[in-house]
Amino acid sequence: MRFWNTYVLAHSIEEALDILSHAPGSALPVAGGTDLLLEIQQGEHEPVHTLVDITHIPELKRLEETEDHLFIGAAVPVSRVAESPLVRHHATAVAEACSQIGGPQVRNSATLGGNVAHALPAADGMIALLALDARAEVASLEGRRLEPMENLFKGPGQTALDLRREILVGFHVPLRRLHQASAFGRVMRPQGVALPILNTAVWVERHGEVIGDIRVAIGPSGPVPRRASAVEAVLRGQPCDQETFAAARRAIRESIRFRSSPLRASAEYRYHLSGVLLEEVVIKAWQRTLEPSVVEAV
Amino acid sequence: MSERLHLWVNGQEVDLPVVPGEMLSDLLRYRLGLTGTKIGCNEMECGACTVLVDGEPILSCSFPAVRAQDKHVLTIEGLSKATEEAMKPSTEGSLHPLQEAFIKYGALQCGFCTPGQIMTSYALLLRNPEPSDEDIKTALKDTLCRCGAYPAILQAIKAAAKAMRTGGPVESPVIPPASKPGKYVGNVHPRPDAVAKVTGHAKYTDDLHFEGMLHARVKRAMVPSAIVTRIDVSKARALPGVVAVLTAEDIPGEHNHGLVIYDWPILVGVGERVRYVGDALAIVAAETREIATQALDLIEVDFELLPVVSDPVQAAQPDAPKIHPNGNLLKHIKVRKGDVEQGFADADVILEHTFYTPMHDHAFLEPECSIARPTPDGRMEVYVGSQIPYADRQQIARALGWPETRVHVIGQLMGGGFGGKEDIAGQIHAALLAHATGRPVKLLYDRHESLIAHPKRHATQIRVKVGAKLDGRLTAVETELYGDTGAYASLGEKVMTRATTHSSGPYEVPHVKADCYAMYTNNPPAGAFRGFGVMQSAFAIESMMDMLAERLGIDPVELRRKNALRVGSVTNTGQVLRQSVGLLECIEKVEAEMRRLGGPNPFEPKTVPGAPHLRRAWGFAVAYKNTGLGGGAPDKAGAEVELRRDGTFQVRTSSAELGQGLPTVLQLIAAEELNQSPRRIEVLLMDTDLTPDGGPTTASRQTFVTGNAVRYAARALKELLTSELSERYDVPPEQVRFVEGLAQINGHALTLQQVAEEMLASGRPPVTSYTYWAPTTRPLGEGGDMHFAFSFAAQAAEVEVNTLTGEVKVLRMIIANDVGYAINPLGLRGQVEGGAIMGIGHTLTENFILKDGQVVTDRLARYRTPSIVHTPEIISFIVEHPVAEGPYGAKGVGEIVLIPTPPAITNAIYNAVGVRVDRLPVDQEMICKALNNC
Ligand SMILES: Cc1cc2nc3c(=O)[nH]c(=O)nc-3n(C[C@H](O)[C@H](O)[C@H](O)COP(=O)(O)OP(=O)(O)OC[C@H]3O[C@@H](n4cnc5c(N)ncnc54)[C@H](O)[C@@H]3O)c2cc1C
Ligand code: FES
Ligand code: FES
């Protein structure tokens, strides 16, 4: 069968949900298609009867600062996310993560909504959103709601959303305050699949010379993405120094169960890298906490 | 949604019905005929399909056409008319500065990636008129060039950007000519096909369309080892739109093909043996590719599965299952010189180590495509990009049961070959289907199929034992190789012979013993691949030379210099080198530059200031590689040169252009001999009706063998014209001269048109042909000249190793190649840089992975070739030790350029962090574990 039978460019959320819920055969939302269309083309995903393209819905393409949060529309191409001064300021980790997804052509299509809804345990944008404590705005036939990121995942590659009746509208990221900052880093392998063997995003709030508050997300660290709370606990309230990082490395070993994947990395390598990467990313964020809290000129 | 698709393409409004499932690339290529947009992978990996949608570059292969609704699409065809503002037309017909710069800088070879490169670069320049190297690398990160033209691409973009900013012309690159340039040879000249390639007008096989053409697909076994017990094609035949489904019993002629041994079934029939996953069981021709694909799923096949032999050492076990009736040994290859036991007895130091190299895929950017077309006069035309058109003709004819002359192979532009387009791919299948249906049939592989089906580089295990005196002189080298030749012979014996004869390196060693076992397995067949076995053995011996240097406390360069082949040396096959051995000069050139850049101790690790976990060092390696078939094989090429009625010349030979630049070489040679500018000379290649047999394009032989054929044919033509004119005008031949477009006879001038007319009128057509026979060689084991020439090289690589993660980067490379004579300096630079980049890929990114005969790396996303971000700064020296028989002294370059790269890099890694990589590709995890005990 063809990759799809009907391809609809939806212009509003209501229209998209309406078509998704009423389409005769299978139906799915599609944004950049860099996951979904690729999988269909490769025969790794069944062809879909109706694809509802959500990239023409104005609300999903918004990228703006409101009173208490930054809104990143689910269908904003990640190239725009990466370059946005607003995102670079308030959600530096998200901008850094998005700037590393694929190449420029892929980034012009790929979206954060797709990155999250694809639900892989090490998607770069998703890991950054997790550390920033973003909440996802979900539109369903019943109305709108905000969900913590953790609630969006059911298993590897399985979203908890019902894509026949729900779509992601965008992400609400808390605004950055003085002495707060975030950072993202990853390690790739030059051979094999395009996904990182490890990525890490960190948000930190500085209290004088100690880490007042911190959030850490490490991928892939389990079937569904989640924060590394045991690692956060060890870092919280501590100075940003070698002793703290040694404790964090122990906490990683004790609390995270890395897997060996034959073509990408062994668990031991991931444990080692994870300590290295965590230190690098925490220090990067820590240094940024001293930056002035204004958005750089557009 | 509207049922119509409305958009602007290159400024023109398009309004067409919507086709479900259509990607933008399909719309452009197949409905609008804009075939400049190329498909290299159809999986968002290669960037070849890049076009601009509303000014932003996107991958059209996975971009639904309907998404471009009401948008502006810009393709390569529209660029020459476009200006900075994406859509505004400007000076009609002139090239865009980017296109001009790509031509001038030689930023294209096969040209298949070129439209994508130019469109991606154009999008970059729209936003950033003055990009830095870093900006360019970021923008072109995922736009792959398998020919490795990245350094030239980078320079071309900067030159174009400057021209666009200043409004001035595109500055020319600085490329030194040959040491003794002629009037044309030895000077920088653009490729004759460059304009077509940068404008998207160059046609590759998949760009052709014929009336009534059917689309073919191949049902492959997808199990590595089995007996076929049942094939039922009835459901597939019944599918509407399917025109033919053929199985083994439908083959009218011979059932097997092969380049040396006919051991490869065209289709595996019921009761017959499947030997690898890519074995073909049935072929389908249908009205559309989609229907043909659907039909494959309707073909029912049952197998009796057999045990799988998955590596050559296992294959050599006495109790291993037999893959072919005669067992699993394709060939035991032996090299003997002196008495190796004596050599080890003479040694002060003996070292032994085993090295491993994996299979590699050529990953030419253009997947295989053939079109077969029956003609009304009962012949079969086959359009294909093939490295050996005459072998294709012979093999197709055999399968059809026809005389060879009934088949006409018409070679097309090739989007890269590297050895991977020597074996016959879809040609026979397409011809069988065209024969059965009476209609033209196109068989295009997708990337997945290409990765599974065509022959690879031999995975090789190499044990090396060396003996040396304390002063570094080698006393003995013993090697034992196991080569994985996969399911069928292909060129396996020849490849592994080269691996074996080169396995003691470019050194004079008194006592040598080498044994190679080329083994059949149930892996994809292994055959020709740039370097032809020598890449593998060079990795082993050059790693060993550094290990030996360390053990002896001798500088690695000094150790090599001490043992290097030179004029008068005797090789391990007993050949006395009488001329053209530029190895020492290559070593000197690279060493001097390396010490200039890296200080007196370039091999000592240095820490990057401010980043104590980053460690850098240089590494060094050398290599040699034969030019030509050698080993007693008759090596000849035919060429014709004709003066045409319009006063231009045509050079004809069947030799193949894969992107390496043969047309430029032949054009320059003919220009030089005829004293006419290259623009008056057209080169026609790869047509079995129109061009004489140039032999296979392999073994770095074409510049030498076909180059000579053209040279002598051109000379003969000049003599013919001279004698004709001297007779006619009754002047001594010395008074007949040729200048641009004219013949001068004793003060009186005739245009070349007139000359052609007169000769044709008098029934003496102005055309000559020449068959050049390369100097005879002798088979391995008989001593004497096994090869008529060797190329030599030295390389140094500077790497940076991250001691915390094990990650490796190549920062700089210094390269010297002894090529005899640089006929085509621009093309040569492309070969040198592209070879080094492929070598970097083989070392760092490429690993063709199999598990029990199943291909794991069956997508480009899993088999990763180097991108522009892996491209180091490359400093290249050309060394010219001419070989007397070669055209102007030239010998081969195509392969030597990549051979020393892997060991240069792994030696540098050892020097930086003390970890010896003995298995390719470099595994950063292994390095990290060795450094951090984790
Ligand atoms: C060459 C290449 C390199 C890549 N490199 C990286 C990388 O380095 N790091 C990385 O993290 N990823 C990478 N990716 C993966 C991919 O680009 C990202 O996951 C991308 O962000 C997915 O977004 P999309 O808009 O293309 O999603 P789509 O493919 O359109 O959709 C993905 C899934 O999400 C659903 N979906 C999309 N939008 C919504 C929505 N608004 N609401 C509900 N469901 C939705 C779809 O139904 C589908 O199931 C790469 C991909 C390619 C092809
Ligand atoms: S063909 Fe589109 S990315 Fe390769
Ligand atoms: S020129 Fe780039 S792939 Fe051949």
PDB file of C-alpha atoms in Angstrom, chain A residues 43-144:
ATOM      1  CA  GLY A  43       8.644  -0.439   6.342  1.00  0.00           C
ATOM      2  CA  GLU A  44       9.154  -0.159  10.090  1.00  0.00           C
ATOM      3  CA  HIS A  45       5.737   1.406  10.523  1.00  0.00           C
ATOM      4  CA  GLU A  46       2.511   0.398   8.795  1.00  0.00           C
ATOM      5  CA  PRO A  47       1.333   2.829   6.158  1.00  0.00           C
ATOM      6  CA  VAL A  48      -1.208   5.243   7.633  1.00  0.00           C
ATOM      7  CA  HIS A  49      -4.531   5.863   5.971  1.00  0.00           C
ATOM      8  CA  THR A  50      -4.870   9.479   7.029  1.00  0.00           C
ATOM      9  CA  LEU A  51      -2.002  11.697   8.012  1.00  0.00           C
ATOM     10  CA  VAL A  52      -2.936  14.970   9.618  1.00  0.00           C
ATOM     11  CA  ASP A  53      -0.179  17.503   9.139  1.00  0.00           C
ATOM     12  CA  ILE A  54      -0.250  19.829  12.113  1.00  0.00           C
ATOM     13  CA  THR A  55       2.532  22.164  11.027  1.00  0.00           C
ATOM     14  CA  HIS A  56       0.136  24.697   9.559  1.00  0.00           C
ATOM     15  CA  ILE A  57      -1.763  25.251  12.813  1.00  0.00           C
ATOM     16  CA  PRO A  58      -0.820  28.742  13.986  1.00  0.00           C
ATOM     17  CA  GLU A  59      -1.100  27.894  17.663  1.00  0.00           C
ATOM     18  CA  LEU A  60       1.383  25.063  17.375  1.00  0.00           C
ATOM     19  CA  LYS A  61       3.878  27.360  15.694  1.00  0.00           C
ATOM     20  CA  ARG A  62       3.977  29.953  18.437  1.00  0.00           C
ATOM     21  CA  LEU A  63       7.183  30.586  20.289  1.00  0.00           C
ATOM     22  CA  GLU A  64       6.742  33.272  22.925  1.00  0.00           C
ATOM     23  CA  GLU A  65       7.309  34.444  26.457  1.00  0.00           C
ATOM     24  CA  THR A  66       4.245  34.846  28.655  1.00  0.00           C
ATOM     25  CA  GLU A  67       4.059  36.115  32.204  1.00  0.00           C
ATOM     26  CA  ASP A  68       5.268  32.995  33.893  1.00  0.00           C
ATOM     27  CA  HIS A  69       6.539  30.719  31.199  1.00  0.00           C
ATOM     28  CA  LEU A  70       8.099  30.316  27.813  1.00  0.00           C
ATOM     29  CA  PHE A  71       5.801  28.655  25.304  1.00  0.00           C
ATOM     30  CA  ILE A  72       7.381  26.535  22.579  1.00  0.00           C
ATOM     31  CA  GLY A  73       4.812  25.337  20.058  1.00  0.00           C
ATOM     32  CA  ALA A  74       4.898  21.606  19.351  1.00  0.00           C
ATOM     33  CA  ALA A  75       5.251  22.206  15.603  1.00  0.00           C
ATOM     34  CA  VAL A  76       8.005  24.819  15.655  1.00  0.00           C
ATOM     35  CA  PRO A  77      10.895  23.369  13.647  1.00  0.00           C
ATOM     36  CA  VAL A  78      13.811  22.623  15.942  1.00  0.00           C
ATOM     37  CA  SER A  79      16.052  24.818  13.790  1.00  0.00           C
ATOM     38  CA  ARG A  80      13.956  27.766  14.930  1.00  0.00           C
ATOM     39  CA  VAL A  81      13.948  26.562  18.515  1.00  0.00           C
ATOM     40  CA  ALA A  82      17.731  26.307  18.464  1.00  0.00           C
ATOM     41  CA  GLU A  83      18.201  29.790  17.135  1.00  0.00           C
ATOM     42  CA  SER A  84      15.553  31.568  19.166  1.00  0.00           C
ATOM     43  CA  PRO A  85      17.093  34.081  21.587  1.00  0.00           C
ATOM     44  CA  LEU A  86      14.175  33.441  23.938  1.00  0.00           C
ATOM     45  CA  VAL A  87      14.863  29.736  24.083  1.00  0.00           C
ATOM     46  CA  ARG A  88      18.583  30.264  24.282  1.00  0.00           C
ATOM     47  CA  HIS A  89      18.053  32.378  27.328  1.00  0.00           C
ATOM     48  CA  HIS A  90      15.251  30.680  29.218  1.00  0.00           C
ATOM     49  CA  ALA A  91      15.810  27.129  28.098  1.00  0.00           C
ATOM     50  CA  THR A  92      19.444  26.990  27.055  1.00  0.00           C
ATOM     51  CA  ALA A  93      19.489  23.208  27.343  1.00  0.00           C
ATOM     52  CA  VAL A  94      16.598  22.912  24.887  1.00  0.00           C
ATOM     53  CA  ALA A  95      18.324  25.181  22.385  1.00  0.00           C
ATOM     54  CA  GLU A  96      21.560  23.211  22.736  1.00  0.00           C
ATOM     55  CA  ALA A  97      19.751  19.919  22.325  1.00  0.00           C
ATOM     56  CA  CYS A  98      17.809  21.103  19.293  1.00  0.00           C
ATOM     57  CA  SER A  99      20.921  22.468  17.639  1.00  0.00           C
ATOM     58  CA  GLN A 100      22.377  18.945  17.701  1.00  0.00           C
ATOM     59  CA  ILE A 101      19.452  17.026  16.225  1.00  0.00           C
ATOM     60  CA  GLY A 102      20.301  15.710  12.757  1.00  0.00           C
ATOM     61  CA  GLY A 103      21.633  18.137  10.169  1.00  0.00           C
ATOM     62  CA  PRO A 104      20.213  21.488   9.064  1.00  0.00           C
ATOM     63  CA  GLN A 105      17.784  19.947   6.589  1.00  0.00           C
ATOM     64  CA  VAL A 106      16.366  17.575   9.195  1.00  0.00           C
ATOM     65  CA  ARG A 107      16.170  20.390  11.744  1.00  0.00           C
ATOM     66  CA  ASN A 108      14.108  22.480   9.352  1.00  0.00           C
ATOM     67  CA  SER A 109      11.438  19.779   9.462  1.00  0.00           C
ATOM     68  CA  ALA A 110      11.813  18.078  12.844  1.00  0.00           C
ATOM     69  CA  THR A 111       9.766  19.418  15.754  1.00  0.00           C
ATOM     70  CA  LEU A 112       9.872  19.193  19.519  1.00  0.00           C
ATOM     71  CA  GLY A 113       6.363  17.766  19.566  1.00  0.00           C
ATOM     72  CA  GLY A 114       7.484  14.883  17.389  1.00  0.00           C
ATOM     73  CA  ASN A 115      10.662  14.428  19.380  1.00  0.00           C
ATOM     74  CA  VAL A 116       8.583  14.021  22.541  1.00  0.00           C
ATOM     75  CA  ALA A 117       5.677  12.046  21.061  1.00  0.00           C
ATOM     76  CA  HIS A 118       8.070   9.570  19.438  1.00  0.00           C
ATOM     77  CA  ALA A 119       8.927   8.685  23.038  1.00  0.00           C
ATOM     78  CA  LEU A 120      12.437   7.337  22.588  1.00  0.00           C
ATOM     79  CA  PRO A 121      14.346   7.212  25.862  1.00  0.00           C
ATOM     80  CA  ALA A 122      17.216   9.355  24.582  1.00  0.00           C
ATOM     81  CA  ALA A 123      15.600  11.913  22.273  1.00  0.00           C
ATOM     82  CA  ASP A 124      17.657  15.040  22.740  1.00  0.00           C
ATOM     83  CA  GLY A 125      14.957  17.701  22.872  1.00  0.00           C
ATOM     84  CA  MET A 126      12.808  15.613  25.146  1.00  0.00           C
ATOM     85  CA  ILE A 127      15.626  15.055  27.661  1.00  0.00           C
ATOM     86  CA  ALA A 128      16.240  18.805  27.820  1.00  0.00           C
ATOM     87  CA  LEU A 129      12.554  19.566  28.365  1.00  0.00           C
ATOM     88  CA  LEU A 130      12.528  17.029  31.168  1.00  0.00           C
ATOM     89  CA  ALA A 131      15.348  18.742  33.036  1.00  0.00           C
ATOM     90  CA  LEU A 132      13.655  22.112  32.609  1.00  0.00           C
ATOM     91  CA  ASP A 133      10.524  20.843  34.291  1.00  0.00           C
ATOM     92  CA  ALA A 134       8.488  21.727  31.240  1.00  0.00           C
ATOM     93  CA  ARG A 135       4.833  20.888  31.115  1.00  0.00           C
ATOM     94  CA  ALA A 136       3.181  19.741  27.946  1.00  0.00           C
ATOM     95  CA  GLU A 137      -0.013  21.347  26.818  1.00  0.00           C
ATOM     96  CA  VAL A 138      -2.288  18.652  25.434  1.00  0.00           C
ATOM     97  CA  ALA A 139      -5.399  19.325  23.394  1.00  0.00           C
ATOM     98  CA  SER A 140      -7.980  16.577  23.299  1.00  0.00           C
ATOM     99  CA  LEU A 141     -11.557  16.268  22.217  1.00  0.00           C
ATOM    100  CA  GLU A 142     -12.431  17.041  25.831  1.00  0.00           C
ATOM    101  CA  GLY A 143     -10.375  20.231  26.033  1.00  0.00           C
ATOM    102  CA  ARG A 144      -6.925  21.380  27.148  1.00  0.00           C
TER     103      ARG A 144
END
